[in-house]
XYZ file of C-alpha atoms in Angstrom:
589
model
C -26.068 -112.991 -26.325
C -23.300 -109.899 -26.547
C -23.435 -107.865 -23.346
C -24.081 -104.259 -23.765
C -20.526 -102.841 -22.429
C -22.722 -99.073 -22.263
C -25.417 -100.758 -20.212
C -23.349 -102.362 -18.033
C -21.389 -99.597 -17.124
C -24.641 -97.683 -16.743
C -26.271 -100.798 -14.588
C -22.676 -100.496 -12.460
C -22.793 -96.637 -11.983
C -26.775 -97.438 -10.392
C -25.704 -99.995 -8.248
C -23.073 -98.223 -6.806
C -24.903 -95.147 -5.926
C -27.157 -97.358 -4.621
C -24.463 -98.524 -2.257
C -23.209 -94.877 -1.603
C -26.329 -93.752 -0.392
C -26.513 -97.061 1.621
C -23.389 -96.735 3.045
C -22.302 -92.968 3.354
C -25.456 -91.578 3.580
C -27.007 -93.810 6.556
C -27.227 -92.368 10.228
C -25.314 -96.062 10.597
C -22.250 -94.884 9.266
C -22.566 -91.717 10.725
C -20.986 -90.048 7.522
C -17.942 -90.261 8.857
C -16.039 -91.709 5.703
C -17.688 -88.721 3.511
C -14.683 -86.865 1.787
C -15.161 -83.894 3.587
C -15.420 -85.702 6.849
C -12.112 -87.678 6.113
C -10.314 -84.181 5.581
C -7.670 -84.044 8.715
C -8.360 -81.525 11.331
C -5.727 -79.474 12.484
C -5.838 -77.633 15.938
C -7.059 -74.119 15.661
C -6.076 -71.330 18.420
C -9.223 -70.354 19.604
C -7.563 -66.927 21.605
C -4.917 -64.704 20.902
C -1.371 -65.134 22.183
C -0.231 -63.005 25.493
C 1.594 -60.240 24.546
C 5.087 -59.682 26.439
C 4.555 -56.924 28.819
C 8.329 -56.487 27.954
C 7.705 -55.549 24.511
C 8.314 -52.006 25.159
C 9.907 -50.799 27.648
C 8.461 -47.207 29.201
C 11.272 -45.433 31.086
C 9.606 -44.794 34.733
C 8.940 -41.430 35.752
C 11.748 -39.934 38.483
C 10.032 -41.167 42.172
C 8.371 -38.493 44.128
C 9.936 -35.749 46.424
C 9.102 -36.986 49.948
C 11.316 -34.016 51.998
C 8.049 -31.825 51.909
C 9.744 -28.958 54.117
C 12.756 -28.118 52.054
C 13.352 -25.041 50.349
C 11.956 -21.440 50.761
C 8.382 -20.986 50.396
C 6.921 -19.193 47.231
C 3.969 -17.472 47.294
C 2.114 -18.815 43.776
C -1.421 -16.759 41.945
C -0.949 -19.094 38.804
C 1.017 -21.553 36.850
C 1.970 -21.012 33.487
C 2.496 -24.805 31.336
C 4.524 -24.382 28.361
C 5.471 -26.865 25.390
C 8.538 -27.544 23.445
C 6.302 -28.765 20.972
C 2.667 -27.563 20.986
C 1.777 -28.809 18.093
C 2.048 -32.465 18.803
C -0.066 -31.811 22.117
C -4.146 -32.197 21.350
C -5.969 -29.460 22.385
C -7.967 -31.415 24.944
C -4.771 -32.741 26.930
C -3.781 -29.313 26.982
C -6.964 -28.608 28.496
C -6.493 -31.625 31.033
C -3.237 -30.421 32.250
C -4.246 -26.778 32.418
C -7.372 -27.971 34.826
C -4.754 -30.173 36.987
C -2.316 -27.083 37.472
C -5.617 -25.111 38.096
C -6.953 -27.687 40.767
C -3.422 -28.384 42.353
C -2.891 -24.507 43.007
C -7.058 -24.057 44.018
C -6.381 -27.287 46.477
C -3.245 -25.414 48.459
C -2.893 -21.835 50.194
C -0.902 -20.789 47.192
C 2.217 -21.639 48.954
C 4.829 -23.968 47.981
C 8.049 -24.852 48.836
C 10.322 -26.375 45.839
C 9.594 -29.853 46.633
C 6.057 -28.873 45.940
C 6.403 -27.427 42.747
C 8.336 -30.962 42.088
C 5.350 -32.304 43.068
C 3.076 -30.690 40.295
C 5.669 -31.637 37.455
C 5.719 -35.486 38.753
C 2.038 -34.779 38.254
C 1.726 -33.435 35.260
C 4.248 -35.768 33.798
C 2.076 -38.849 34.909
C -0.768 -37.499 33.140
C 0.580 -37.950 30.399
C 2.323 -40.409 30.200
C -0.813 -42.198 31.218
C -2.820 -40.263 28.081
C 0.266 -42.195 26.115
C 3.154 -39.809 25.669
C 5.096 -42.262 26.888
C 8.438 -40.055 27.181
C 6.836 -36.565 27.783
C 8.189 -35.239 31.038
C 7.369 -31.600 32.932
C 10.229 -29.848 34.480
C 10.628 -26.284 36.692
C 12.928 -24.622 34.805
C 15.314 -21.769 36.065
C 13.296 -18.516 36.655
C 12.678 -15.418 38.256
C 9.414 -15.617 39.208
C 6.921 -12.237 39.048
C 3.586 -11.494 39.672
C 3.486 -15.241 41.678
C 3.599 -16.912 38.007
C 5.551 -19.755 38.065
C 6.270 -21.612 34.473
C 6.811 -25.534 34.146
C 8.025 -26.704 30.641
C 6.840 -29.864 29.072
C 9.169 -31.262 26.933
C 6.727 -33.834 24.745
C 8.928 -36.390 23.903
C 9.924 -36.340 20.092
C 11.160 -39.163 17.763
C 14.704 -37.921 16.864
C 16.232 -41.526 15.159
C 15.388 -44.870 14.455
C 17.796 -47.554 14.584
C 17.778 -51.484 14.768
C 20.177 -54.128 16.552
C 20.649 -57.450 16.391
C 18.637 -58.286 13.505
C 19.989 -60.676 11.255
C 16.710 -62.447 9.347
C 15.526 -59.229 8.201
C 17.784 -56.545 6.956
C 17.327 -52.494 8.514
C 15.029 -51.470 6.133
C 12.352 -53.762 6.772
C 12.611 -53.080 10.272
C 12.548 -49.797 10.005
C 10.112 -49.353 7.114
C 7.114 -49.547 9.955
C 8.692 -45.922 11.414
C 9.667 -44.667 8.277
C 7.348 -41.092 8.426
C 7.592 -40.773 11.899
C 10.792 -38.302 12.879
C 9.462 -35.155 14.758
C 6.367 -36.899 15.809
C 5.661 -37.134 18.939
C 6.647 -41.024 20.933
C 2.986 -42.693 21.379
C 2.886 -45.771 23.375
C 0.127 -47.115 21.357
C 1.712 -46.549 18.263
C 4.957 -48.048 19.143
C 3.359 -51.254 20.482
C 1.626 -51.893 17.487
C 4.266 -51.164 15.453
C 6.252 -53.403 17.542
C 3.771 -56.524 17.596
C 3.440 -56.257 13.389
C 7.035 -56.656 13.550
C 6.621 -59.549 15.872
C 4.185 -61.304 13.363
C 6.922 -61.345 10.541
C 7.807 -65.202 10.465
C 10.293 -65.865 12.584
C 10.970 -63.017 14.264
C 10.330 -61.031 17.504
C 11.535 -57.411 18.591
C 11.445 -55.229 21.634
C 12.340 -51.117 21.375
C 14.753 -49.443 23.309
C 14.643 -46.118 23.656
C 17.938 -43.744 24.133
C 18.484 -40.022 24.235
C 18.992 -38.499 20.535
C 21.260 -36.012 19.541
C 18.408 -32.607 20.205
C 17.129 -31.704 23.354
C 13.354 -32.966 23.631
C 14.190 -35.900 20.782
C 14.470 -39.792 21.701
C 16.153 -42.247 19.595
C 14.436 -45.594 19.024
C 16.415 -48.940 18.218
C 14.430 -52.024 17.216
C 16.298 -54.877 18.917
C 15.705 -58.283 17.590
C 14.932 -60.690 20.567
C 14.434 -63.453 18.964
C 14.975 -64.848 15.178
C 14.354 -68.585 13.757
C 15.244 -68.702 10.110
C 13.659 -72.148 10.065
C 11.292 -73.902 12.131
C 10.112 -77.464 12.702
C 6.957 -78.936 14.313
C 6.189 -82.617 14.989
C 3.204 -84.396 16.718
C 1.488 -88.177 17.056
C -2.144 -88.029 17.939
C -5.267 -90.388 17.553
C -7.313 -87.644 16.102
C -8.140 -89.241 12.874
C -11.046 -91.326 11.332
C -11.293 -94.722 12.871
C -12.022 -95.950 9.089
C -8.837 -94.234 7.558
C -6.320 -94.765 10.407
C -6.893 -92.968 13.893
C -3.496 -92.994 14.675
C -2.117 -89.912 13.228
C 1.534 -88.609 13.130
C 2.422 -84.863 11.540
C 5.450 -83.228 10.569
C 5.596 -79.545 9.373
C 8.558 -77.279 8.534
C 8.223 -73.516 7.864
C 11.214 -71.558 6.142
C 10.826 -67.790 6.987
C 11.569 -64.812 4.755
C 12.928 -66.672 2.100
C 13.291 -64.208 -0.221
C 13.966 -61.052 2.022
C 10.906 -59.834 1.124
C 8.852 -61.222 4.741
C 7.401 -63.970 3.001
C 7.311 -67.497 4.312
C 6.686 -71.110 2.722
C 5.459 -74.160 5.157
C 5.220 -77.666 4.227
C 3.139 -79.831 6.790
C 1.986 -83.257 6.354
C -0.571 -86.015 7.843
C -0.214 -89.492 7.612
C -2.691 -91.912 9.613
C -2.067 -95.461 10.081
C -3.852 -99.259 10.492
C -6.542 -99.328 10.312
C -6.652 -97.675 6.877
C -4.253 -95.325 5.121
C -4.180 -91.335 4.993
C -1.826 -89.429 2.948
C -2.374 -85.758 3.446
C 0.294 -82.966 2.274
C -0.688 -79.346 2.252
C 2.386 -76.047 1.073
C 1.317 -72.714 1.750
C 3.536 -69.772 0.212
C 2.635 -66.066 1.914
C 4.483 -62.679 1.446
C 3.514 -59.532 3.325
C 3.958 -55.961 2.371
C 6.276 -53.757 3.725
C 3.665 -51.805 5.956
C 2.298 -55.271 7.698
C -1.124 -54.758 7.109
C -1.530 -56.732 3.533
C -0.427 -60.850 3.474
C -0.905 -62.862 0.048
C -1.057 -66.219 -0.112
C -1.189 -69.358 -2.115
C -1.839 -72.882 -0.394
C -2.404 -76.380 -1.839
C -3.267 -79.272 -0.186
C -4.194 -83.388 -1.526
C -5.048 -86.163 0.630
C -5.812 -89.336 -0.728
C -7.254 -92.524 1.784
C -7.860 -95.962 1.650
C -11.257 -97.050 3.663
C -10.676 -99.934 5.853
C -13.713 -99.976 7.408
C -14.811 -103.417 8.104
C -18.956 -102.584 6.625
C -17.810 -101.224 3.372
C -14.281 -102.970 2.898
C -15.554 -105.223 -0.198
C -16.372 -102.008 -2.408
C -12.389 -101.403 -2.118
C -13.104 -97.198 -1.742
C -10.560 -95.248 -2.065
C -10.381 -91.301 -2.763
C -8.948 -88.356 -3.089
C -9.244 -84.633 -2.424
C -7.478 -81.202 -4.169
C -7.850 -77.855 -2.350
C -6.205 -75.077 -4.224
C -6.539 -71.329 -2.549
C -5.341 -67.628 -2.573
C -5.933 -65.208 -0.333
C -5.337 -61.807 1.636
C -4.987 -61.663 4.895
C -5.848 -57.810 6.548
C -4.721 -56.907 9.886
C -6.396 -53.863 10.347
C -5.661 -52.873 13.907
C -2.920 -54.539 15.958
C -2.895 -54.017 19.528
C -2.094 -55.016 22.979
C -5.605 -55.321 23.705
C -7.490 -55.424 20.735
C -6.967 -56.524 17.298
C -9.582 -56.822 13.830
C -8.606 -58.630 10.794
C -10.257 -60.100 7.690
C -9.368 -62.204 5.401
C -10.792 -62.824 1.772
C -9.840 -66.423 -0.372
C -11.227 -68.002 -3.403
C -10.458 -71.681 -3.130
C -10.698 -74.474 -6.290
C -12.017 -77.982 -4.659
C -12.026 -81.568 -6.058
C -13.109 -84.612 -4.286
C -13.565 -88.154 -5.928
C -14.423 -91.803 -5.067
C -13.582 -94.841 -6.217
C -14.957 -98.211 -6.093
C -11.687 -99.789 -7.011
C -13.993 -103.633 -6.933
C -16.248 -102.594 -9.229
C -13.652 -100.732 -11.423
C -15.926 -97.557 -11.377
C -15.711 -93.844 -10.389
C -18.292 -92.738 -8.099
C -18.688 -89.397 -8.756
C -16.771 -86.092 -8.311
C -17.623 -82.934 -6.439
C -15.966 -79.797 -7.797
C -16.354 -76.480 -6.216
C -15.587 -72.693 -6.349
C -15.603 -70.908 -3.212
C -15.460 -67.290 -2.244
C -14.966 -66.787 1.500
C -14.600 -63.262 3.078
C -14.524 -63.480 6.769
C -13.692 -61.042 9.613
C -11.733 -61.861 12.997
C -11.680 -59.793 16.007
C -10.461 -60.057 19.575
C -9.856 -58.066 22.554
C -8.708 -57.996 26.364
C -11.087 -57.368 28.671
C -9.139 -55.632 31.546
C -12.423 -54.398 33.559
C -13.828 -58.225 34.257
C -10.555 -59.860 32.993
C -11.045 -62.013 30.053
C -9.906 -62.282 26.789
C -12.678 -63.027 24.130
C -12.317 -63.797 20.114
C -14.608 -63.773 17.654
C -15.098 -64.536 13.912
C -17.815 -64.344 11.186
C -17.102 -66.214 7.704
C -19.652 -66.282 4.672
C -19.106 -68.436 1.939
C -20.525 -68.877 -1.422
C -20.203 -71.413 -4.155
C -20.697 -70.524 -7.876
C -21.926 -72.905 -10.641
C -19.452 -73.320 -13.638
C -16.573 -71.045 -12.749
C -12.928 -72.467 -12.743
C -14.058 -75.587 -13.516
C -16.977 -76.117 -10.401
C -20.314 -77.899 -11.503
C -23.014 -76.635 -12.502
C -26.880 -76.560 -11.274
C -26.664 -80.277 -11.441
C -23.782 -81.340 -10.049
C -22.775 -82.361 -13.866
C -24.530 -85.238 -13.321
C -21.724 -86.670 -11.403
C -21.540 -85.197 -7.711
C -20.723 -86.919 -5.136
C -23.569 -85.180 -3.243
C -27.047 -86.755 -3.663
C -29.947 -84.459 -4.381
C -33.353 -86.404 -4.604
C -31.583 -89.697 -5.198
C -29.212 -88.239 -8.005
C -25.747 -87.361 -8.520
C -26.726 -83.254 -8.946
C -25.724 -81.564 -6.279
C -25.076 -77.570 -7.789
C -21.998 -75.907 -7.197
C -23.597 -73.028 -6.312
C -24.447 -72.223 -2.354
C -24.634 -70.078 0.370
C -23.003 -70.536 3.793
C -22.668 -68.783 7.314
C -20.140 -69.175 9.910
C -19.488 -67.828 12.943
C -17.346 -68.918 16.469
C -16.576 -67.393 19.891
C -14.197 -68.209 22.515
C -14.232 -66.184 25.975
C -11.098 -67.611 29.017
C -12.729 -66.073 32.011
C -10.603 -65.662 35.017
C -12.797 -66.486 37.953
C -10.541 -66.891 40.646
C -6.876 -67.353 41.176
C -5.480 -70.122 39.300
C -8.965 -71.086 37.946
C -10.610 -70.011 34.811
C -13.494 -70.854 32.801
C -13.173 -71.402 28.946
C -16.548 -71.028 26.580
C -16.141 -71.819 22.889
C -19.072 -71.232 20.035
C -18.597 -72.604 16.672
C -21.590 -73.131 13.929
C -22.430 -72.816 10.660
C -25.950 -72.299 8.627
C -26.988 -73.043 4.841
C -29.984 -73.008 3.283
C -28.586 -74.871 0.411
C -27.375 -78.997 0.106
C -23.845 -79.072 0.531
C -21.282 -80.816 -0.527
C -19.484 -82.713 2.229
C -16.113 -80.921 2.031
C -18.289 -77.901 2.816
C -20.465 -79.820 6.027
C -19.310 -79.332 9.752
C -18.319 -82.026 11.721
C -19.367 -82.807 14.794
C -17.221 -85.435 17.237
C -14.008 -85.443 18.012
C -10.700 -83.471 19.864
C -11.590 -80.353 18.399
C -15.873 -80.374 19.106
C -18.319 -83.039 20.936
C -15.180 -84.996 22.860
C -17.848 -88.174 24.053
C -17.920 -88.767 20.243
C -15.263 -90.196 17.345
C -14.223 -87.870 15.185
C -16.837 -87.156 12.446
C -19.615 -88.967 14.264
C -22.049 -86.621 12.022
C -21.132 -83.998 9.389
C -24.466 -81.823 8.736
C -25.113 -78.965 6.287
C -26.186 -76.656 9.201
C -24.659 -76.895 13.037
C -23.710 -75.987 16.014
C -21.070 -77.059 18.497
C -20.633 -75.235 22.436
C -18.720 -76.166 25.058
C -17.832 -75.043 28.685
C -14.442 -75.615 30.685
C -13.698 -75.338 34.286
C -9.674 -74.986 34.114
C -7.593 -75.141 37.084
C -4.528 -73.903 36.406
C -1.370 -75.830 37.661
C -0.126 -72.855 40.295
C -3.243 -74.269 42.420
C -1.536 -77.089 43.017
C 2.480 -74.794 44.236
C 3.393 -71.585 43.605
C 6.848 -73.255 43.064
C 8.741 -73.582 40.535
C 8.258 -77.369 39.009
C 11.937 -77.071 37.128
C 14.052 -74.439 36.024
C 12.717 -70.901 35.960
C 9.055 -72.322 34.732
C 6.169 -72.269 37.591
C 3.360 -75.261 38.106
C 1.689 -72.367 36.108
C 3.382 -72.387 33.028
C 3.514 -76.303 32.699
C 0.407 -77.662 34.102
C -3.425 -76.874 33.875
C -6.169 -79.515 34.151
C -10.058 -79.267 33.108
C -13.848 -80.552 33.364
C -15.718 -79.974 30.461
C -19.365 -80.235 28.826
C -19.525 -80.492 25.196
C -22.813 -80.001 23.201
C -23.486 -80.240 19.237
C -26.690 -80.145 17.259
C -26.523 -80.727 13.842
C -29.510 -81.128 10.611
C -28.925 -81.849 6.847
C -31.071 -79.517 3.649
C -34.233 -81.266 3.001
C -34.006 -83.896 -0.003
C -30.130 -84.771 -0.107
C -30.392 -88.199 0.265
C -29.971 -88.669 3.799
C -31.766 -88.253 7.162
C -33.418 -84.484 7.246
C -34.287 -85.108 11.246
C -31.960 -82.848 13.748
C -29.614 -85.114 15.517
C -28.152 -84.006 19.223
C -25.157 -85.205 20.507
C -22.902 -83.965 24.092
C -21.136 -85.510 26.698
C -18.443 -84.571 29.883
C -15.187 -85.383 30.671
C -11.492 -84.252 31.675
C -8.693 -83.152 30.309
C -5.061 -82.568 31.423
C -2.270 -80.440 29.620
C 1.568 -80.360 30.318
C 3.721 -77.869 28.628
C 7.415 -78.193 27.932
C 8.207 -74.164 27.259
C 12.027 -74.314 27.108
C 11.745 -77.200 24.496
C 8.795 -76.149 22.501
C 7.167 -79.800 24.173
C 3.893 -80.414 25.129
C 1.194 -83.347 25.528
C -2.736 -82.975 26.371
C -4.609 -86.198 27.474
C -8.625 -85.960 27.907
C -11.188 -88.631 28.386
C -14.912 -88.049 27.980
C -18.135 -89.912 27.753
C -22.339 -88.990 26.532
C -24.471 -87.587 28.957
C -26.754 -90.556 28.811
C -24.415 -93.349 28.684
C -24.714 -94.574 25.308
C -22.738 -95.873 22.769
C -21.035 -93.701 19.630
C -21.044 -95.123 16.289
C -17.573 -96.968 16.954
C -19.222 -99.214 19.830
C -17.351 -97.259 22.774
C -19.267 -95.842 25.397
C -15.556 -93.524 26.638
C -13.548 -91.948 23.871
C -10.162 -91.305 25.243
C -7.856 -88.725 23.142
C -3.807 -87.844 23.316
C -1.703 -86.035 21.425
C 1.965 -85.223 21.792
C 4.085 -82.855 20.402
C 7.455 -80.694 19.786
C 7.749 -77.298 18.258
C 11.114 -76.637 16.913
């Protein structure tokens, strides 16, 4: 009897589902060798970088008289504060200074030598300076004085020039472009830092401003030195921060060429490869350009990883994949500041994942997916209880038969399973949110908290899932112990930073401080799949302790991090280890 070559395909498709839900779909396997769980993770900074109290330098304000019995004495009924430039003075710091002459002369028995009145300008000068005229300064100025009114002049502090030094990645026009409308306005401190930290996020490139006397009386010339410029940059790092069932043992390599085309743009290869047991291949090019006024970044990215699974339970089926992730975006930086900063960021990203059973000869299934994301990022400094906090908010949503995604069911070929069938929709709903808070507690010792979860009402597919396990979430468990639709990971730190241990210097001009910091840490993660999508619906809970350890290399971009951790109730992950022990090592060029 002929075999029927369309029922046995058909008959070979059934059994191998039958497999996948068997295999990938079991609390067993822990869905770690889902596509989306195989996806490498990449470290994410969970706070903003310290800003260089250098950045700008503020020229100090002349030091106090202290001869308080010099000069004749001057009998004083009122003082009358003048402006070079009124206009550029709000009304209600007028107000301020008028009240602080007012009080200074109310305060006194209305007689004053001349170091006095030197006084009252130091004064008034510090006010406002403080209120962020950062080159205003009062002055007496040479006077016959009449009816006991005696005049101080404020010269405001004007911008006169703008100049930059030094700069040899970026040409003077994009350096100066930031200041472009701002001659005859008055010098803000606030709106020279953040000028100067957009600059500072160009690629490659830092800058500090100098200020210098202009040409007019009352005007300030402003250079924008370049302090530090790296035309290209390398990274590279070995870690064992990958799936045991792809390779664990990771090693990266990234270059990043800035401002290729003169236009601040910047293109950045980076690339994954994991080794025995099983085989990773992961290469991901992102191409970004910012406008001229640093607010706006476009980008393009693409990234493909294809695996091998060598995981002794399922090594027979011969599974191998692959996965596409195509994306543009805009990237908004609303308000940059010293101490507090708001972007967003809005991508639509083209995904394709596929397995294959290369024993059986057969194709698995393929997820495809649209996805809009608009998300919004904000952190600040909190100088009252010092600590510095971020926070983000992402939503995300999947559409059914646009650019190629599937459609309500899953084209009959998703690698998702809905009700025991390949029709998982393309179209979903998802919420994301995180929160990080370092909380100085004491000197030398800090506390780090760190939020991260996601909820969906809808099945997803598993390059949309959160992991849980890991370096970067529950540290007690491998990496990708469980990837659930909906989740939450928290953790708490105790870090002791390295200047506990010597306020030396441990070589060169680097502290115990800047190279060292150690840690105890709690990890917790809860985690549940959508109701009917083939695999357990029951919350699982997962958290554990352990320590962690940190050295940084400054002067050659070096560092390597070392932690150890174990579950609260002794028990064994998914990989048969009771301890999961994690290092990574690295260079930044």
């Amino acid at each position: 009897m002929q075999l029927d070559t369309k029922m046995l395909k058909k008959w070979m498709i059934y059994s191998t589902s039958a497999l996948w839900v068997c295999f990938f779909q079991s609390p067993l396997m822990a869905q770690n060798i889902s596509p989306g769980a195989l996806e490498p993770e990449r470290e994410v900074p969970m706070l903003p970088d310290i800003v260089d109290d250098n950045i700008v330098y503020v020229p100090p304000v002349a030091a106090r008289p202290v001869d308080a019995d010099s000069g004749p004495v001057i009998n004083v009924q009122k003082f009358v504060v003048t402006y070079d430039e009124p206009e550029l003075i709000a009304s209600e710091q007028i107000n301020n200074i008028n009240n602080l002459v007012n009080d200074y002369l109310l305060g006194s028995d209305k007689n004053f030598n001349l170091t006095e009145l030197d006084d009252l300008t130091f004064l008034v000068t510090e006010n406002l300076r403080e209120s962020g005229l950062m080159l205003a300064k009062a002055i007496l100025p040479a006077q016959e004085i009449e009816s006991g009114a005696v005049a101080i002049h404020v010269f405001v502090g004007k911008f006169g020039d703008i100049n930059s030094d030094a700069n040899l990645l970026y040409s003077d026009s994009v350096i100066q472009y930031p200041f472009k409308n701002v001659i005859g306005d008055a010098v803000n401190l606030e709106f020279v830092e953040s000028k100067l930290l957009r600059l500072s996020d160009m690629p490659g490139f830092t800058a500090t401003a100098v200020f210098k006397p202009g040409n007019e009386v009352g005007e300030t010339a402003l250079t924008v030195k370049a302090v530090n410029e790296d035309p290209v940059s390398y990274f590279i790092q070995a870690d064992n921060h990958g799936v045991e069932s792809t390779g664990d043992a990771r090693l990266l390599l990234g270059v990043k060429v800035n401002n290729i085309t003169g236009h601040i743009d910047q293109l950045s290869v980076d690339t994954v490869k994991t080794f025995s047991p099983g085989d990773l291949r992961n290469a991901r090019v992102t191409y970004q350009i910012t406008h001229p006024n640093l607010v706006h970044t476009f980008g393009l990215g693409f990234s493909k990883t294809s695996y091998d699974v060598e995981d002794v339970a399922v090594l027979a089926l011969g599974i191998e994949g692959d996965t596409e992730i195509g994306e543009m975006f805009i990237n908004s930086q609303w308000i940059r500041q010293r101490n507090v900063n708001l972007a967003t960021r809005l991508g639509l990203a083209v995904k394709r994942s596929n397995v294959d059973f290369t024993s059986f000869n057969v194709e698995q299934g393929v997820d495809r997916l649209t996805v809009l994301e608009a998300s919004v990022v904000a952190d600040s400094v909190d100088t009252r209880f010092r600590g510095v906090h971020r926070g983000s908010l992402t939503f995300s949503h999947g559409f059914n038969d646009v650019l190629g995604s599937m459609d309500g069911q899953g084209n009959g070929e998703s690698l998702g399973i809905v009700n025991g069938e390949q029709a998982l929709p393309g179209q979903f709903n998802k919420v994301s949110a995180s929160y990080s808070r370092l909380q100085s507690v004491v000197r030398n010792n800090s506390l780090l908290f760190h939020f991260n979860g996601q909820y969906s009402d809808d099945s997803l597919s598993s390059l949309e899932r959160m992991s849980l396990g890991g370096p970067y979430t529950v540290r007690a468990y491998p990496v990708a112990e469980y990837v659930r639709d909906t989740a939450v990971f928290t953790s708490l730190s105790w870090v002791i930073n390295g200047g506990v241990f010597s306020d030396g210097n441990a070589y060169g001009e680097y502290s115990w401080s800047d190279i060292l910091s150690l840690s105890v840490f709690a990890d917790y993660g809860w985690g549940k799949l959508k109701d009917a999508n083939g695999g357990p619906t029951s919350s699982i809970e997962i958290a554990g302790w352990g320590v962690e350890t940190e050295l940084t290399f400054p002067n050659i971009g070096g560092f390597a991090r070392f932690s150890a951790a174990k579950p609260f109730d002794g028990s064994e992950a998914a990989n048969g280890e009771n301890t999961q022990y994690w290092l990574s090592v690295g260079l930044n060029l």
